Coordinates of N, CA and C in Angstrom, one line a residue:
M1 N -6.3 -13.3 2.6 CA -5.5 -12.6 1.6 C -4.0 -12.8 1.9
T2 N -3.3 -13.2 0.9 CA -1.9 -13.4 1.0 C -1.2 -12.1 1.0
R3 N 0.1 -12.1 1.4 CA 0.9 -10.8 1.4 C 1.0 -10.3 0.0
R4 N 1.1 -11.2 -1.0 CA 1.2 -10.7 -2.4 C -0.1 -10.1 -2.9
D5 N -1.2 -10.7 -2.4 CA -2.5 -10.1 -2.7 C -2.7 -8.7 -2.1
Q6 N -2.2 -8.6 -0.9 CA -2.2 -7.3 -0.2 C -1.4 -6.2 -1.0
Y7 N -0.2 -6.6 -1.4 CA 0.6 -5.7 -2.2 C -0.1 -5.3 -3.5
S8 N -0.6 -6.3 -4.2 CA -1.3 -6.1 -5.4 C -2.5 -5.2 -5.2
F9 N -3.3 -5.4 -4.2 CA -4.4 -4.5 -3.9 C -4.0 -3.1 -3.6
I10 N -3.0 -2.9 -2.9 CA -2.4 -1.5 -2.6 C -2.0 -0.9 -3.9
L11 N -1.3 -1.6 -4.7 CA -0.7 -1.1 -6.0 C -1.8 -0.7 -7.0
H12 N -2.8 -1.6 -7.1 CA -3.8 -1.5 -8.2 C -5.1 -0.9 -7.8
V13 N -5.4 -0.8 -6.5 CA -6.7 -0.3 -6.1 C -6.5 0.9 -5.1
L14 N -5.8 0.7 -4.1 CA -5.7 1.8 -3.1 C -4.9 3.0 -3.5
L15 N -3.7 2.8 -4.1 CA -3.0 4.0 -4.6 C -3.7 4.8 -5.7
P16 N -4.3 4.2 -6.7 CA -5.0 5.0 -7.6 C -6.2 5.8 -7.0
A17 N -6.8 5.2 -6.0 CA -7.9 5.9 -5.2 C -7.3 7.1 -4.5
I18 N -6.2 6.9 -3.8 CA -5.5 8.0 -3.1 C -5.1 9.1 -4.1
E19 N -4.6 8.7 -5.3 CA -4.2 9.7 -6.3 C -5.4 10.6 -6.7
N20 N -6.6 9.9 -6.8 CA -7.8 10.6 -7.3 C -8.5 11.4 -6.2
E21 N -8.5 10.9 -5.0 CA -9.4 11.4 -4.0 C -8.7 12.0 -2.8
G22 N -7.4 11.7 -2.6 CA -6.7 12.2 -1.4 C -6.7 11.1 -0.4
L23 N -6.3 11.4 0.8 CA -6.2 10.4 1.9 C -6.6 11.0 3.2
T24 N -7.5 10.3 3.9 CA -7.9 10.7 5.3 C -7.5 9.6 6.2
I25 N -6.7 9.9 7.2 CA -6.3 9.0 8.3 C -7.1 9.4 9.5
K26 N -7.8 8.4 10.1 CA -8.6 8.7 11.3 C -8.0 7.8 12.4
T27 N -8.0 8.4 13.6 CA -7.6 7.7 14.8 C -8.7 7.8 15.8
R28 N -8.7 6.9 16.8 CA -9.7 6.9 17.8 C -9.5 8.1 18.8
R29 N -8.3 8.4 19.1 CA -8.0 9.4 20.1 C -7.6 10.7 19.6
D30 N -6.9 10.8 18.5 CA -6.3 12.0 18.1 C -7.0 12.7 16.9
G31 N -8.1 12.2 16.5 CA -8.9 12.9 15.4 C -8.5 12.3 14.1
E32 N -8.5 13.2 13.1 CA -8.2 12.8 11.7 C -7.3 13.8 11.0
L33 N -6.6 13.3 10.0 CA -5.7 14.1 9.1 C -6.1 13.8 7.7
T34 N -6.4 14.9 6.9 CA -6.7 14.8 5.5 C -5.6 15.4 4.6
L35 N -5.2 14.6 3.7 CA -4.1 15.0 2.8 C -4.8 15.1 1.4
S36 N -4.6 16.3 0.7 CA -5.1 16.4 -0.6 C -4.4 15.5 -1.6
A37 N -5.1 15.2 -2.7 CA -4.6 14.3 -3.7 C -3.3 14.9 -4.4
N38 N -3.2 16.2 -4.5 CA -2.1 16.8 -5.3 C -1.1 17.4 -4.4
G39 N -1.1 17.2 -3.1 CA -0.1 17.7 -2.2 C 1.2 17.0 -2.3
S40 N 2.3 17.6 -1.9 CA 3.6 17.0 -2.0 C 3.7 15.8 -1.1
V41 N 3.2 15.9 0.1 CA 3.3 14.8 1.1 C 2.6 13.6 0.5
T42 N 1.4 13.8 0.0 CA 0.6 12.7 -0.6 C 1.4 12.1 -1.8
T43 N 1.9 12.9 -2.7 CA 2.6 12.5 -3.9 C 3.8 11.7 -3.5
N44 N 4.6 12.1 -2.5 CA 5.8 11.4 -2.0 C 5.4 10.0 -1.4
F45 N 4.3 10.1 -0.6 CA 3.8 8.8 0.0 C 3.4 7.8 -1.0
I46 N 2.7 8.2 -2.0 CA 2.3 7.3 -3.1 C 3.5 6.8 -3.9
C47 N 4.4 7.6 -4.2 CA 5.6 7.2 -4.9 C 6.4 6.2 -4.2
N48 N 6.6 6.4 -2.9 CA 7.4 5.5 -2.1 C 6.7 4.2 -1.8
L49 N 5.4 4.2 -1.6 CA 4.6 3.0 -1.4 C 4.5 2.2 -2.7
R50 N 4.3 2.9 -3.8 CA 4.3 2.2 -5.1 C 5.6 1.5 -5.3
Q51 N 6.7 2.1 -5.1 CA 8.0 1.5 -5.4 C 8.2 0.3 -4.5
H52 N 7.8 0.4 -3.2 CA 7.9 -0.7 -2.3 C 7.1 -1.9 -2.7
C53 N 5.8 -1.6 -3.1 CA 5.0 -2.7 -3.6 C 5.5 -3.4 -4.8
I54 N 6.0 -2.6 -5.8 CA 6.6 -3.2 -7.0 C 7.8 -4.1 -6.6
E55 N 8.6 -3.6 -5.8 CA 9.8 -4.4 -5.4 C 9.4 -5.7 -4.7
E56 N 8.4 -5.6 -3.8 CA 8.0 -6.8 -3.1 C 7.3 -7.8 -4.1
L57 N 6.6 -7.3 -5.1 CA 5.9 -8.2 -6.0 C 6.9 -8.8 -7.0
Q58 N 8.1 -8.2 -7.2 CA 9.1 -8.7 -8.1 C 10.0 -9.8 -7.4
R59 N 9.9 -9.9 -6.1 CA 10.6 -11.0 -5.4 C 10.1 -12.3 -5.8
P60 N 10.9 -13.3 -5.9 CA 10.5 -14.7 -6.1 C 9.4 -15.1 -5.1
Y61 N 8.4 -15.8 -5.6 CA 7.4 -16.3 -4.7 C 7.5 -17.8 -4.4
F62 N 7.6 -18.2 -3.2 CA 7.7 -19.6 -2.8 C 6.5 -19.9 -1.9
P63 N 5.5 -20.5 -2.3 CA 4.4 -20.8 -1.5 C 4.8 -21.7 -0.3
N64 N 4.2 -21.4 0.9 CA 4.5 -22.2 2.1 C 3.8 -23.5 2.0
P65 N 4.5 -24.6 2.1 CA 3.9 -26.0 1.9 C 2.9 -26.3 3.1
Y66 N 3.0 -25.5 4.2 CA 2.2 -25.8 5.3 C 0.9 -24.9 5.3
G67 N 0.8 -24.0 4.3 CA -0.4 -23.2 4.2 C -0.5 -22.0 5.2
V68 N 0.6 -21.7 5.8 CA 0.7 -20.6 6.8 C 1.2 -19.4 6.2

């Protein structure tokens, strides 16, 4: 998956799911944190990440001729 594919996935799949269902972050050592879908922290996280993804996708795309 290219970086552009990753940004597109985040923008079109992951963020809508977080908006509908909330977000749970799990760690191996420290447990988990669940954020509700309508909480201010989640709303700000979604807004900032959406803006970042949009900006990245609007950048000119130059494929690497070496396939890396």
